[in-house]
Coordinates of C-alpha atoms and ligand atoms in Angstrom, one line a residue:
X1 CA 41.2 86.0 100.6
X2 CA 40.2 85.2 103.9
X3 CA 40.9 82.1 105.8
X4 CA 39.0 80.6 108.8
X5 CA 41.9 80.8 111.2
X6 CA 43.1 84.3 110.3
X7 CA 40.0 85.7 110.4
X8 CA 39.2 84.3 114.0
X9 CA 42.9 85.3 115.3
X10 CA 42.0 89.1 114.3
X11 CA 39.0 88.5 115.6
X12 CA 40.2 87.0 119.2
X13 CA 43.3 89.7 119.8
X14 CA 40.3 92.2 119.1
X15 CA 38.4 90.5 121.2
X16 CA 41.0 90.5 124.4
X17 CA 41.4 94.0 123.7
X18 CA 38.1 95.0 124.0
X19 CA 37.4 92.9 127.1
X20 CA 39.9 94.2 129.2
X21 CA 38.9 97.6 128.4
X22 CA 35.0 98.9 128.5
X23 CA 32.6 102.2 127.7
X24 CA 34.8 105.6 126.1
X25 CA 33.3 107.9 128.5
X26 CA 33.1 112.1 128.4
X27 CA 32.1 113.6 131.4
X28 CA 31.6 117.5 130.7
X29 CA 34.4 117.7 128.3
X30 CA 34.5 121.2 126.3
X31 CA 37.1 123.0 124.6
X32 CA 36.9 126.8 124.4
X33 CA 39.7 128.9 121.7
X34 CA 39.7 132.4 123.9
X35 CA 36.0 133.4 123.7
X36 CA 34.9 130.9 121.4
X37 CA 33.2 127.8 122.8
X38 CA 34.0 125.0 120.1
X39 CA 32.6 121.8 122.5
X40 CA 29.8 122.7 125.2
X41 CA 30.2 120.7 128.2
X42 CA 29.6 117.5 126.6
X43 CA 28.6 114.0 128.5
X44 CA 28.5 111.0 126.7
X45 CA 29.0 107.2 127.0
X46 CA 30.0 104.9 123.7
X47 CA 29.6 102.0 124.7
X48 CA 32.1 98.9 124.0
X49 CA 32.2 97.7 120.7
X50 CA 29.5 99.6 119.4
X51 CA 29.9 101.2 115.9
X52 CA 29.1 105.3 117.0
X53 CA 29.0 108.1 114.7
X54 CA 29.5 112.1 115.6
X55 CA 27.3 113.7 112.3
X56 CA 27.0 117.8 112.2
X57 CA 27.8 120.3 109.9
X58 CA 31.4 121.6 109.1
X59 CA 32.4 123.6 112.1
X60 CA 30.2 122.2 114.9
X61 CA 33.3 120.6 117.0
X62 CA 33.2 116.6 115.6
X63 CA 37.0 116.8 115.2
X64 CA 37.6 118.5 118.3
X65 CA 35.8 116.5 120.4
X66 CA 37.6 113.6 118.4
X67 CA 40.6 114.9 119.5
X68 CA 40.3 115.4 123.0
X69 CA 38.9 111.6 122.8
X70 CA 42.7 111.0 121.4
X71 CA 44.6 113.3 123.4
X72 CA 45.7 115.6 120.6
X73 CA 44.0 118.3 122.3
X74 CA 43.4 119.5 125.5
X75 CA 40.0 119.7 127.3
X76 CA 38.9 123.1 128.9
X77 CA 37.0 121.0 131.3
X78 CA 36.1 117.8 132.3
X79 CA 36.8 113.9 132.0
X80 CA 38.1 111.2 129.5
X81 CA 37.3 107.7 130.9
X82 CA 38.4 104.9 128.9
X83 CA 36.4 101.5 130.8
X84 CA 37.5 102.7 134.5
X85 CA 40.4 104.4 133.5
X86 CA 41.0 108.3 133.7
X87 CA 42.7 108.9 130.4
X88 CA 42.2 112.8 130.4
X89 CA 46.2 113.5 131.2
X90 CA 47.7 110.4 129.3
X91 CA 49.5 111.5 126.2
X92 CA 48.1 110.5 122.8
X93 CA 50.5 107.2 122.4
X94 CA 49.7 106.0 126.1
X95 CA 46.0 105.7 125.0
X96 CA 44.7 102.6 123.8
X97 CA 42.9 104.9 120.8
X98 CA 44.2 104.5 117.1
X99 CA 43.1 107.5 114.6
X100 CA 42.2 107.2 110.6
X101 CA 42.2 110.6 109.1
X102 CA 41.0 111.6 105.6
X103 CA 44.2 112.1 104.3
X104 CA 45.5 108.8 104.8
X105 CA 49.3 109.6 105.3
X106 CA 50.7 106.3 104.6
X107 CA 54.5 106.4 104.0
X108 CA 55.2 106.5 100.2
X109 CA 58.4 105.0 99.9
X110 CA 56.8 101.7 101.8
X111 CA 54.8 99.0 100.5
X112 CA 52.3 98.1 101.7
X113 CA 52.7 95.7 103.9
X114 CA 55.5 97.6 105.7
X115 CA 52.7 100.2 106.3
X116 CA 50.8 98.3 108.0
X117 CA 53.9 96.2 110.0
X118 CA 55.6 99.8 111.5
X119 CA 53.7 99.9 114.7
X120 CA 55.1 96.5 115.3
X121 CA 58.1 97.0 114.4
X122 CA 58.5 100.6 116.3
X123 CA 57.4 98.3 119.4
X124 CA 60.6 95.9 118.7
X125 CA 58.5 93.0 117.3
X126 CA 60.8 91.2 114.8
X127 CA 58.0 88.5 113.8
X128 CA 55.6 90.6 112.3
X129 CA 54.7 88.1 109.1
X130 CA 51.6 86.6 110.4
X131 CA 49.6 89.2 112.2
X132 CA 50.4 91.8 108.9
X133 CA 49.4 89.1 107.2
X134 CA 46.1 88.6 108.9
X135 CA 45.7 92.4 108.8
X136 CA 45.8 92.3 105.4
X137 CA 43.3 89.7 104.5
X138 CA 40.7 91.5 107.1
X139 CA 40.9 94.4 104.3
X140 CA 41.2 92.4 102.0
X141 CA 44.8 93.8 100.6
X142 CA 46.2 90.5 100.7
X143 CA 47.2 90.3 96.9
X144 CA 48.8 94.1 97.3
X145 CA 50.8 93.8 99.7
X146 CA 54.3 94.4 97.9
X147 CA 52.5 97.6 96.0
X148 CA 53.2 100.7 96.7
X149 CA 50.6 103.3 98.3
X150 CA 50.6 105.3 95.3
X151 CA 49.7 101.4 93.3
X152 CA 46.4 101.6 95.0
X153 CA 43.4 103.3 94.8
X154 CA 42.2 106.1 97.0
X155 CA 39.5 103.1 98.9
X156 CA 42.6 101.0 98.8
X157 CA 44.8 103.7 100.5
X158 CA 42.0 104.2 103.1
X159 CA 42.0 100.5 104.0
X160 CA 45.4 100.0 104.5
X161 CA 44.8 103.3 106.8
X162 CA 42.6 101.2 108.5
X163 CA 45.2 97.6 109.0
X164 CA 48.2 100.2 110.1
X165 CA 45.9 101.4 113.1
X166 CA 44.3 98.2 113.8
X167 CA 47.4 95.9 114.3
X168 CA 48.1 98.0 117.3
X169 CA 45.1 96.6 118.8
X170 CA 43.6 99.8 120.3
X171 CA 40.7 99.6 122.2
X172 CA 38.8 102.5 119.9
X173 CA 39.3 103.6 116.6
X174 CA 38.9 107.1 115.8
X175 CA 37.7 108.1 111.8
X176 CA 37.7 111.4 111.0
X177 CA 35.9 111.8 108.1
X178 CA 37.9 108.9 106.2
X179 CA 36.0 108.6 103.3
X180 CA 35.8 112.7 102.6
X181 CA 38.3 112.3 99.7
X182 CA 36.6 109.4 98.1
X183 CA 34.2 109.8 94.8
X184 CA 30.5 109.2 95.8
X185 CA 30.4 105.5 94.4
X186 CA 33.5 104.2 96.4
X187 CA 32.6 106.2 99.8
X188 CA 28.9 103.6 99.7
X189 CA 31.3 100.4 98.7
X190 CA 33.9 102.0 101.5
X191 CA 30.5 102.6 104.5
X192 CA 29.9 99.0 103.7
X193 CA 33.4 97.3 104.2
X194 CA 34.2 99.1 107.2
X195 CA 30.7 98.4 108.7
X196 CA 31.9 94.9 108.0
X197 CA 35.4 95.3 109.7
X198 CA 34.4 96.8 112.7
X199 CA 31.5 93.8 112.6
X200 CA 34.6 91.5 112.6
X201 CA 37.1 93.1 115.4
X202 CA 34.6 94.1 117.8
X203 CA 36.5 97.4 118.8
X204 CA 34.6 100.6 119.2
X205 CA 34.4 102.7 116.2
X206 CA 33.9 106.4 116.9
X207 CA 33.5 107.6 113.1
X208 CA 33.5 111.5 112.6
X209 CA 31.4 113.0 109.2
X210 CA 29.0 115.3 108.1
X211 CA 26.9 112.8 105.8
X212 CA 23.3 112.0 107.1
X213 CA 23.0 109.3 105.3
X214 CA 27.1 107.9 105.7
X215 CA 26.3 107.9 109.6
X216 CA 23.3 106.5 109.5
X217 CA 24.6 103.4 107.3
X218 CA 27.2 102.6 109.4
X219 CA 26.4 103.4 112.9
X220 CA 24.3 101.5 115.5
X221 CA 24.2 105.0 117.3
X222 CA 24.4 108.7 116.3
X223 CA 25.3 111.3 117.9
X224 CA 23.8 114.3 115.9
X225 CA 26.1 117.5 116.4
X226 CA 25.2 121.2 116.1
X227 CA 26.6 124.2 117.7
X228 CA 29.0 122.2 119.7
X229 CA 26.4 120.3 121.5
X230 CA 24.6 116.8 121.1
X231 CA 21.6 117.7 119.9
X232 CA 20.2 114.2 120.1
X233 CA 21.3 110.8 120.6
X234 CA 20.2 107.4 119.2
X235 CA 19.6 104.1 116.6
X236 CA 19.4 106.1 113.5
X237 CA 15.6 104.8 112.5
X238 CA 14.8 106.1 115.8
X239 CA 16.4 109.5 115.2
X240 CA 14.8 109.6 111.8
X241 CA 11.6 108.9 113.0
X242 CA 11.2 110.7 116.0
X243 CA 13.5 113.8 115.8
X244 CA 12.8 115.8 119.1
X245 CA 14.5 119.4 117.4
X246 CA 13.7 121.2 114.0
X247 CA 18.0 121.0 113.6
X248 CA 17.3 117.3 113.9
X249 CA 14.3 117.0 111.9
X250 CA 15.6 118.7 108.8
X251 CA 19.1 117.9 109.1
X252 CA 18.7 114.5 109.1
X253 CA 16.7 113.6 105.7
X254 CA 13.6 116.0 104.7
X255 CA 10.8 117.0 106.8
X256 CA 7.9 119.0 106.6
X257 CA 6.7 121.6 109.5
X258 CA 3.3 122.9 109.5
X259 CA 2.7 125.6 112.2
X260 CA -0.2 124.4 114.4
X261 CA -2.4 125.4 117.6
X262 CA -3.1 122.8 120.3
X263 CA -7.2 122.7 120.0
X264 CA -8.4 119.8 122.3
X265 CA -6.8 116.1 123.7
X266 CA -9.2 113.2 122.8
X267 CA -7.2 110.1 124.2
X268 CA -4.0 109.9 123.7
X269 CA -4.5 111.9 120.7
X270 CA -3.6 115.9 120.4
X271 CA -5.8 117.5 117.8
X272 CA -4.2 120.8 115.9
X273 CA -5.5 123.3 114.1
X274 CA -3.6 124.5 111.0
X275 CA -5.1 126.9 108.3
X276 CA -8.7 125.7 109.3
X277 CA -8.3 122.5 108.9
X278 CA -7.4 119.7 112.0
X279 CA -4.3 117.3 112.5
X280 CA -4.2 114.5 114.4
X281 CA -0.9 113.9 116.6
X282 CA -0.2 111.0 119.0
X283 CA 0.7 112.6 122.5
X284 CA 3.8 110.1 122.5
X285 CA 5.2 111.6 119.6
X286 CA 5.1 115.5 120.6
X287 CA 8.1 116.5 122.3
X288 CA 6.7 120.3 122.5
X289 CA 4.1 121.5 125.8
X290 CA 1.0 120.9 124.7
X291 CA -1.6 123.6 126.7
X292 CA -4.4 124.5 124.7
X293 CA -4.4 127.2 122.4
X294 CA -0.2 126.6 122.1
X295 CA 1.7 126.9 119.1
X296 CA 3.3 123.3 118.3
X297 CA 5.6 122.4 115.3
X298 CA 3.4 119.6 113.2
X299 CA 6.4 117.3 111.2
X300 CA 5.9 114.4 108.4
X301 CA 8.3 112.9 106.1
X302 CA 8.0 113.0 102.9
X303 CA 7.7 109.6 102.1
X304 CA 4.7 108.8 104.5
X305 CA 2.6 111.1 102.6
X306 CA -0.1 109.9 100.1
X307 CA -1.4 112.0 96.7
X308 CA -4.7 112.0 95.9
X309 CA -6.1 114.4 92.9
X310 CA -9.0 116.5 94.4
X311 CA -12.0 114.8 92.2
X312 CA -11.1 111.7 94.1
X313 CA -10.7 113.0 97.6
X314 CA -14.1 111.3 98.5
X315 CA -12.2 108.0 98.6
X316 CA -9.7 108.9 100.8
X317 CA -10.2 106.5 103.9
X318 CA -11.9 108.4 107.0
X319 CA -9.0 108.6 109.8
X320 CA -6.3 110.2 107.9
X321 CA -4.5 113.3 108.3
X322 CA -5.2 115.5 104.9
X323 CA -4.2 118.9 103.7
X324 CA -5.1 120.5 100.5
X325 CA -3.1 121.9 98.0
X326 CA -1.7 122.8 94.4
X327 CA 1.3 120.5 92.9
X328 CA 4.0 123.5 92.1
X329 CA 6.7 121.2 91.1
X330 CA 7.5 117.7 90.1
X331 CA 10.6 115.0 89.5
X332 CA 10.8 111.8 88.1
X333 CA 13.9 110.2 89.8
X334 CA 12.8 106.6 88.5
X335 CA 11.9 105.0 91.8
X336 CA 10.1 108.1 92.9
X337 CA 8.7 110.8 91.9
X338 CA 9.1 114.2 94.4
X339 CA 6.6 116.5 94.5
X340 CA 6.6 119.9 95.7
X341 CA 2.8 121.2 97.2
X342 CA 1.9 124.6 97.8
X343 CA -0.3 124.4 100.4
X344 CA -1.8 127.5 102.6
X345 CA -0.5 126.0 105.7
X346 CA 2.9 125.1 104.2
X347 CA 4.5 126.9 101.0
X348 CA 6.8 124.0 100.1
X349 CA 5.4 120.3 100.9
X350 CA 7.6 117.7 99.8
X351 CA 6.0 114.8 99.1
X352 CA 8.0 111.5 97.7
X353 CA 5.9 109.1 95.7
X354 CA 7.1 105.2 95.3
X355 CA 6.9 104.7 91.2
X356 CA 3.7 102.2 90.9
X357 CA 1.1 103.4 89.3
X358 CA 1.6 107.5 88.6
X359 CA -1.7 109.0 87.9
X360 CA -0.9 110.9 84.7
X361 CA -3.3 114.0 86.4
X362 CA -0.5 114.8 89.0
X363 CA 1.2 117.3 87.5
X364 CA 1.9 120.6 88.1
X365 CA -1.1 122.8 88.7
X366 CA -3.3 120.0 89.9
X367 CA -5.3 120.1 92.6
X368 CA -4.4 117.6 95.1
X369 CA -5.3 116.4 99.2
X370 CA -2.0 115.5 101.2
X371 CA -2.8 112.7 103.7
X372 CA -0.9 110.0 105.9
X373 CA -1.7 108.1 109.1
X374 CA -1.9 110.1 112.3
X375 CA 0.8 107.6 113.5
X376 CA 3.8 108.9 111.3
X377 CA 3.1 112.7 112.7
X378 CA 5.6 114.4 115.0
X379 CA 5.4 117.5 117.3
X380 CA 8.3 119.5 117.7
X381 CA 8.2 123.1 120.2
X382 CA 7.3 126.0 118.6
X383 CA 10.0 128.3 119.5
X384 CA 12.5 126.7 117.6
X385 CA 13.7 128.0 114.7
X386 CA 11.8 126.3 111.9
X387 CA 14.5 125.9 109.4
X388 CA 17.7 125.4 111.9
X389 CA 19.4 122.7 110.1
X390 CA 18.5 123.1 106.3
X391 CA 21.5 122.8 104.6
X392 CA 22.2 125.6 101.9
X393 CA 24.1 124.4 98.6
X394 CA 26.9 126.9 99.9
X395 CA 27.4 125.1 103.1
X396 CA 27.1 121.6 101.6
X397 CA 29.9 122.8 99.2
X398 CA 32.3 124.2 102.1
X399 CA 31.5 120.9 104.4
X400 CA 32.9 118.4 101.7
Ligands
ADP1 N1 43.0 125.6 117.2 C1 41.8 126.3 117.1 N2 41.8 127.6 117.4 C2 40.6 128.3 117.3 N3 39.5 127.7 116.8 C3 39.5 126.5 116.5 C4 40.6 125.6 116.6 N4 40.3 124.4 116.2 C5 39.0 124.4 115.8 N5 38.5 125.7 116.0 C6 37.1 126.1 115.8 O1 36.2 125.2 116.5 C7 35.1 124.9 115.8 C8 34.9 123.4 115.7 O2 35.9 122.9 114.9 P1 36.0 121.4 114.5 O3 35.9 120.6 115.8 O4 37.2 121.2 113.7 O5 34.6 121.2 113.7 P2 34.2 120.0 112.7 O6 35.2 118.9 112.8 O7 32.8 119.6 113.2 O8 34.1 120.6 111.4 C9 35.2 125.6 114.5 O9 34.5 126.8 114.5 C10 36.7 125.8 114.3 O10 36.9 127.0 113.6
MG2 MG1 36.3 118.1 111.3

């Protein structure tokens, strides 16, 4: 249960904390093991109070970059700033930075509210009854607090994770993948209550995972890792929508990429040539040269794309970007259905379709026209790698 006046107290000594302090900044941090480069020179500003996430692929330096951020690891190269403050040489407890790991080591022979109380109490603060207190109901553990960690549930656990670093008011939180060990159903219930907490306290949340859709959930900005670089920065709809890299574009949800050829500008329109037909591309959305005659990367989501069976493609409204094609696979997943299209210029087309009114004809073997609105088509460079970024099921299995 929470209380007007405890929840504004968390609020304000969040608050203070925050406003003396200001923007976790990296300047050209990187990290190097011998030969191996685990964090390219990295440079990059969360800003106060925001809600940031780092999302790549097991391996791509998330934690390591976390951990420089923290001081539990030592940069190659480069700069820490905490507001104005060079934190690079400050050991990890003279940084105003709490961390929440996935295992979240909570002492087992406490309860629960003496978890949360030891960072004031290792400070020497005797009165510790109303701020635990406070703590508690912001994670809404009051009602637990004489359990024992091993009384609550993983979520539960996580949470009080959460109050133990909070009460030391640090100016950034640090989550390293906290919600790895929690079943599917809990880690969405979890993404939602510490959206709210961080909503609450106003401290900057730099939250570490390798779930697309976990960061994008949570954060009001993603960094999206690979290779120990930023591959691209921003809201996630924007990210989503206008992915600048194929790593991007098919790591983050499901696109499709059609190889094109630049044929002529009309406005500020590119038309493509793919498998003779032509595709329409706004010039703002193309993040690829576009000299005639070059190669550019074509990209759609799935869900923009309309299904139309071939004896009706005469209705299909002039304008629209259309490809032709075979239905090769289909699955009803009750809101949807998701086809897959083969389709000379692209041998698997995904195509999601909302569950109104299914045309019993689409199924597979059908002949069928692909098209969507110019507007939702992206252009990526060419000499990317086409499928960096696809996640295999081996990979997705050693990441979790
Ligand atoms: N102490 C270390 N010594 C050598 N290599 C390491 C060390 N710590 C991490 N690495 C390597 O650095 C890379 C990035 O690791 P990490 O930051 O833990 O990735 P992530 O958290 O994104 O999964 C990995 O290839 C990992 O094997
Ligand atoms: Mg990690």
């Amino acid at each position: 249960m929470i209380t007007v006046t405890t929840n504004n107290s968390a609020k304000n000594t969040a608050k203070n904390s925050a406003e003396a302090g200001g923007d976790v900044r990296l300047c050209g941090i990187s990290k190097t093991y011998g030969s191996f480069t685990a964090v390219r020179p990295l440079d990059l500003t969360v800003p106060q109070g925001s809600f940031f996430a780092l999302l790549g692929a097991s391996g791509c330096g998330k934690t390591t970059t976390l951990r420089m951020i923290a001081g539990l690891e030592e940069p190659s190269s480069g700069t820490v700033f905490l507001g104005d403050q060079d934190v690079t040489n400050l050991p990890p407890y003279r940084r105003p930075v709490n961390t929440v790991f996935q295992s979240y080591a909570l002492f087992p022979h406490l309860d629960i509210f003496e978890n949360v109380a030891f960072g004031l109490r290792r400070r020497g603060i005797k009165s510790v009854k109303k701020q635990v207190g406070e703590m508690l109901d912001l994670v809404q553990l009051g009602e637990q607090a004489r359990k024992k960690p091993h009384q609550l549930s993983g979520g539960q656990q996580q949470r009080v994770a959460v109050a133990r670093a909070l009460i030391n008011t640090p100016k950034v939180l640090l989550l390293d993948e906290p919600l790895g060990a929690l079943d599917l159903k809990l880690r969405r219930q979890m993404q939602l209550e510490l959206k709210r907490i961080q909503t609450e306290v106003g401290i900057t949340f730099i939250h570490v995972t390798h779930d697309q859709e976990e960061a994008m959930t949570m954060a009001d900005t993603v960094a999206v890792m690979n290779g120990g670089r930023v591959e691209q920065l921003g809201a996630p709809a924007d990210l989503y929508e206008n992915p600048q890299t194929t790593f991007v574009a098919n790591f983050l949800g499901t696109s499709n990429l059609i190889e094109a050829e630049v044929d002529a500008r009309s406005g500020d329109e590119i038309v493509l040539r793919a498998g003779g037909g032509k595709l329409v591309l706004p010039e703002a959305r193309c993040s690829a040269p576009t000299t005639t005659g070059g190669k550019v990367l074509v990209g759609v989501r799935p869900e923009k794309i309309s299904l139309t069976h071939a004896d009706e493609a005469g209705e299909i409204p002039a304008g629209r970007n259309r490809i032709t094609g075979t239905i090769a696979d289909s699955s009803f997943i009750g809101v949807s259905t998701q086809y897959v299209i083969d389709s000379p210029v692209c041998p698997e087309f995904e195509v999601y379709a909302q569950n109104i009114d299914r045309d019993p004809r689409l199924v597979p073997g059908a002949e069928v026209v692909l098209h969507w609105n110019p507007a939702h088509t992206f252009g990526l460079d060419a000499a990317q790698d086409i499928d960096a970024g696809i996640e295999t099921v081996e990979e997705e299995g050693a990441a979790a």
